[in-house]
mmCIF file of C-alpha atoms in Angstrom:
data_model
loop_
_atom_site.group_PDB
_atom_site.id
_atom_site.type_symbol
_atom_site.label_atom_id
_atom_site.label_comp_id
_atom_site.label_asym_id
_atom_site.label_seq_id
_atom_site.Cartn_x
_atom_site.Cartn_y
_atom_site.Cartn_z
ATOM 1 C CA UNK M 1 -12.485 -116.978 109.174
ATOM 2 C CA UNK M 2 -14.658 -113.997 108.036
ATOM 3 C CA UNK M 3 -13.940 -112.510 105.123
ATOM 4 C CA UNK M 4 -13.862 -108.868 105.544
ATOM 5 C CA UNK M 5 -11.708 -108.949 109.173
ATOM 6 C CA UNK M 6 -7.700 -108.273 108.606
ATOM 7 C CA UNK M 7 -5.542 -110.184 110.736
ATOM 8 C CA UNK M 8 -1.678 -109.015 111.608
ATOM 9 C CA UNK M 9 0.596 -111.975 112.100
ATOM 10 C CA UNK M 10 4.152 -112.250 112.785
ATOM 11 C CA UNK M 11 6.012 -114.717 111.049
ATOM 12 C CA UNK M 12 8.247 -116.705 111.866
ATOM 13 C CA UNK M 13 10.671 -120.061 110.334
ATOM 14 C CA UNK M 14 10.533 -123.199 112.150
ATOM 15 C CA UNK M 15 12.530 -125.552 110.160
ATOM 16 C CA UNK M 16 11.610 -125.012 106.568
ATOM 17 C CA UNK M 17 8.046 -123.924 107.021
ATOM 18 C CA UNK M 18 6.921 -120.434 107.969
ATOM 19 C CA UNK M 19 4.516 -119.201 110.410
ATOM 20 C CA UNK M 20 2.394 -117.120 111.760
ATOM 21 C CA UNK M 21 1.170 -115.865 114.987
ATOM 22 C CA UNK M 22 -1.788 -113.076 115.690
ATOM 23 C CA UNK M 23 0.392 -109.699 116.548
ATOM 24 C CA UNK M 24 -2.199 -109.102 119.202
ATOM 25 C CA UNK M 25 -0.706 -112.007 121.184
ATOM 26 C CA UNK M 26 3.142 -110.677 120.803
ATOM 27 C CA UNK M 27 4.325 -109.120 123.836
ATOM 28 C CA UNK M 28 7.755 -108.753 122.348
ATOM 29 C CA UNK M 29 10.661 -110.748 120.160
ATOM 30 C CA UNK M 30 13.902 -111.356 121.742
ATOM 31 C CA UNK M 31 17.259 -112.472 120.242
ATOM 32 C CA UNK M 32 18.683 -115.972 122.458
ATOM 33 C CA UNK M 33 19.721 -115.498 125.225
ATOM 34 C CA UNK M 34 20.754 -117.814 128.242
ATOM 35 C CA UNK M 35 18.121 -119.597 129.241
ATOM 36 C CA UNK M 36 18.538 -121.951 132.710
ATOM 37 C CA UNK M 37 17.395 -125.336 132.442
ATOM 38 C CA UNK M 38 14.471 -126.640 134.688
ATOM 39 C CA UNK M 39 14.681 -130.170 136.308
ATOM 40 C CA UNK M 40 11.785 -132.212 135.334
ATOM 41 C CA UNK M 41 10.271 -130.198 133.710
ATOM 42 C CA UNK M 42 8.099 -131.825 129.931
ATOM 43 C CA UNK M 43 10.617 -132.165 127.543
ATOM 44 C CA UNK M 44 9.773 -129.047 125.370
ATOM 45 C CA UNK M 45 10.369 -127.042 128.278
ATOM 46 C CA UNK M 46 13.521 -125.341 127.613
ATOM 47 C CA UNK M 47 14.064 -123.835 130.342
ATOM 48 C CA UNK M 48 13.319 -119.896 132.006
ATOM 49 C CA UNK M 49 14.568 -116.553 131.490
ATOM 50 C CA UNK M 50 14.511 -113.564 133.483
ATOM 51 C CA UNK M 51 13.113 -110.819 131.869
ATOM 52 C CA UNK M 52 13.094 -107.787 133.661
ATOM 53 C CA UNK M 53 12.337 -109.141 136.661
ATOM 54 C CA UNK M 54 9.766 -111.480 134.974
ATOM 55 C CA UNK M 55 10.692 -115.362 134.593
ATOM 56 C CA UNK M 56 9.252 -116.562 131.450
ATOM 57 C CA UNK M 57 9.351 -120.684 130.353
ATOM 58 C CA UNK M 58 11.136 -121.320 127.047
ATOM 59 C CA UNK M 59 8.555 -123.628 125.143
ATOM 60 C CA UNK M 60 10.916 -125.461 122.196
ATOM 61 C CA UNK M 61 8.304 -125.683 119.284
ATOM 62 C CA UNK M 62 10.739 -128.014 117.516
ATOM 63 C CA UNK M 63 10.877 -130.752 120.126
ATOM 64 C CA UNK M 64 7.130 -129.784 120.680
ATOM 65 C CA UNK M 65 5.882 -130.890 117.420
ATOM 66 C CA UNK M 66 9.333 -133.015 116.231
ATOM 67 C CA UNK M 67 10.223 -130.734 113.871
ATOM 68 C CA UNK M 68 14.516 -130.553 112.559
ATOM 69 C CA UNK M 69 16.031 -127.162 113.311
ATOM 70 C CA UNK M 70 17.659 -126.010 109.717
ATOM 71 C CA UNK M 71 20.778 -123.613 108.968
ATOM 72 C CA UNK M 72 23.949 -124.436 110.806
ATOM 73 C CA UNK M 73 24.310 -123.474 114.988
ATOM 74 C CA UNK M 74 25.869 -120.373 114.230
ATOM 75 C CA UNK M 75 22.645 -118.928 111.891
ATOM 76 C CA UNK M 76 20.410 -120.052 114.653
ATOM 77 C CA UNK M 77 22.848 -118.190 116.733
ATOM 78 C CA UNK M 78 22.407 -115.036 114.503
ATOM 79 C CA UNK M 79 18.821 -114.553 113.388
ATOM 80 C CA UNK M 80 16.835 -117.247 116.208
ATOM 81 C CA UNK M 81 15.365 -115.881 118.920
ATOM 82 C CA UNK M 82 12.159 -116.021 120.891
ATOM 83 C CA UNK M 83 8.766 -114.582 120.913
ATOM 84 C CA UNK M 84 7.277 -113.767 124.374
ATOM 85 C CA UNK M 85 3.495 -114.486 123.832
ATOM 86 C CA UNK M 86 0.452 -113.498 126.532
ATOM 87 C CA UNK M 87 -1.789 -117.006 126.519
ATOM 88 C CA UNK M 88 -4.358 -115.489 128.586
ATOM 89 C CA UNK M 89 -2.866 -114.117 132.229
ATOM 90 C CA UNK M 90 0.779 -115.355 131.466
ATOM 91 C CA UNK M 91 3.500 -115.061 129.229
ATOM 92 C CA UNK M 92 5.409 -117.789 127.193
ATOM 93 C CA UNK M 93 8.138 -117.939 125.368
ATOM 94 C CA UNK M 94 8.718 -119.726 122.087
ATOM 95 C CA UNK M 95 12.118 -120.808 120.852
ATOM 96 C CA UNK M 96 12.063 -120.065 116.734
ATOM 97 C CA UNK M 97 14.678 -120.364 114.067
ATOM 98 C CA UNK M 98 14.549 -116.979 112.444
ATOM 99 C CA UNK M 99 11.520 -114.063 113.029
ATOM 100 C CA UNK M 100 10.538 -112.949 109.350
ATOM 101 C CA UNK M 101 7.972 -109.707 109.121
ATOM 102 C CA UNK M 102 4.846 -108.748 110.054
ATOM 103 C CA UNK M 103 2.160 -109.172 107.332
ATOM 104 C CA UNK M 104 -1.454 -108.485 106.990
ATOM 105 C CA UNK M 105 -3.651 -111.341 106.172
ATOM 106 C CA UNK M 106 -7.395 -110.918 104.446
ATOM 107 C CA UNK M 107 -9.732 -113.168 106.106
ATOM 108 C CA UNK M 108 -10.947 -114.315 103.007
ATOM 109 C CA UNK M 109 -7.352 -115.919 102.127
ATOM 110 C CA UNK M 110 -7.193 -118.171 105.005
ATOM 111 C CA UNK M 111 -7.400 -121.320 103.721
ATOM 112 C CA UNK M 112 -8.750 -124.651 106.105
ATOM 113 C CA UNK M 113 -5.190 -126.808 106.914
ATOM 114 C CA UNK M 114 -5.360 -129.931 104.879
ATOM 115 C CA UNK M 115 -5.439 -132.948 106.569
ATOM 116 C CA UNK M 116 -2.060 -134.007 106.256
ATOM 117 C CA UNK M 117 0.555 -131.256 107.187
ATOM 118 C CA UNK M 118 4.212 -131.820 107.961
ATOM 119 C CA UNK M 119 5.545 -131.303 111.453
ATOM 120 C CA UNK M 120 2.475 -129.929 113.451
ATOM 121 C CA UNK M 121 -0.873 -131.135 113.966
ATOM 122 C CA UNK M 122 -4.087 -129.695 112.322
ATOM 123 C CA UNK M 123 -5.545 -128.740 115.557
ATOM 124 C CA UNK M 124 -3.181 -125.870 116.245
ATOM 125 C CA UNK M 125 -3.690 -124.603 113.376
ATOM 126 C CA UNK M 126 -6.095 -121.725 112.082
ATOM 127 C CA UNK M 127 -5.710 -121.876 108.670
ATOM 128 C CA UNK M 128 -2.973 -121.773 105.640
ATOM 129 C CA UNK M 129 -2.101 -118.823 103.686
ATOM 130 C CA UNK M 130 -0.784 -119.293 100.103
ATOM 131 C CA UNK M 131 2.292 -117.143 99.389
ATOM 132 C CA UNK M 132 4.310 -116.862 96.277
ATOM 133 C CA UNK M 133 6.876 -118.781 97.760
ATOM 134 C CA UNK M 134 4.810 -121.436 99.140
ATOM 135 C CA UNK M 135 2.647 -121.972 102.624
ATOM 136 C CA UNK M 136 2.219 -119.669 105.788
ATOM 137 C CA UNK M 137 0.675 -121.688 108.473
ATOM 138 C CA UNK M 138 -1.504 -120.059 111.023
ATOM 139 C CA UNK M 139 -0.594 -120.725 114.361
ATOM 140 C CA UNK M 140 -3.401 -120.929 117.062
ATOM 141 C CA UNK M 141 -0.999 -120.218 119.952
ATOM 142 C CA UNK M 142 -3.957 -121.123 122.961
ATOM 143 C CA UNK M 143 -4.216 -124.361 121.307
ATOM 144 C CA UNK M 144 -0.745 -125.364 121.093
ATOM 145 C CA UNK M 145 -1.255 -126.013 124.863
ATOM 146 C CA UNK M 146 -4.465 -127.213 126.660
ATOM 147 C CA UNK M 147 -5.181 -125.980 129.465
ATOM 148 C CA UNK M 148 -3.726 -128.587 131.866
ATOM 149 C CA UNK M 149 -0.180 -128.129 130.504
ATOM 150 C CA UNK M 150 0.205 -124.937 130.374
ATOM 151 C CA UNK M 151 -0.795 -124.444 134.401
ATOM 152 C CA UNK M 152 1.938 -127.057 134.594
ATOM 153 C CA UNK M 153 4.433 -124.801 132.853
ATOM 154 C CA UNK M 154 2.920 -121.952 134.530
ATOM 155 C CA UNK M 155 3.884 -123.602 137.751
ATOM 156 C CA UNK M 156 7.428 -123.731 136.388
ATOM 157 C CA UNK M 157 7.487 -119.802 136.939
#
């Protein structure tokens, strides 16, 4: 990361960690909402919505990367909801447990993921951020899918 460059994220819970995604690849956040289930489609799919005439796939991060929803259904209900990212020429959603705030990140605090991080893998990851209240993990959305999978999920559209 270089130093000097600022970064916007939004954060986000999944489970009990928090993280972040670059603003610049937000297209909006969305409170649930029905979403209709796809046959066959990978088991992360959740499903599609139709958003203003646009159907979006529901990617769920938790059965993605194994990770335990927290808070009873009825929390989830309340604050979950998904963010509609742009990967490229399409757009994505992403099922979270609760949206958080937008923050501004020096470059120069981004911190190399250590080895051995709970829930996801080090490769989708751009860096760590240490907060008073512990971690914020940085998210490399275009990673979280190669290429290959997301025309598959693409396809679903």
């Amino acid at each position: 990361m270089e130093a000097e460059t600022q970064y916007q994220l939004v954060t986000f819970h999944l489970g009990e960690e928090l993280y972040g995604v670059n603003i610049m690849d937000v297209k909006e956040i969305l409170r649930l909402s029905n979403v209709r289930v796809i046959p066959n489609a990978p088991y992360y799919v959740e499903g599609i919505i139709n958003l203003r005439g646009e159907i979006i796939p529901i990617i769920d991060l938790h059965k993605r990367f194994n990770i335990q929803s927290v808070g009873k259904r009825e929390d989830i209900e309340m604050d979950g909801g998904f963010i509609i990212l742009q990967i490229d020429n399409s757009k994505v959603g992403i099922i979270i447990d609760k949206v958080e705030r937008v923050v501004s990140i020096k470059g120069e605090d981004i911190k190399d993921p250590p080895q051995m991080l709970n829930g996801i893998g080090t490769e989708y990851i751009e860096g760590v951020i240490k907060e008073e209240r512990g971690y914020l993990i940085m998210m490399n959305i275009r990673k979280v899918f190669n290429p290959k999978e997301l025309q598959k999920i693409i396809e679903i559209q």
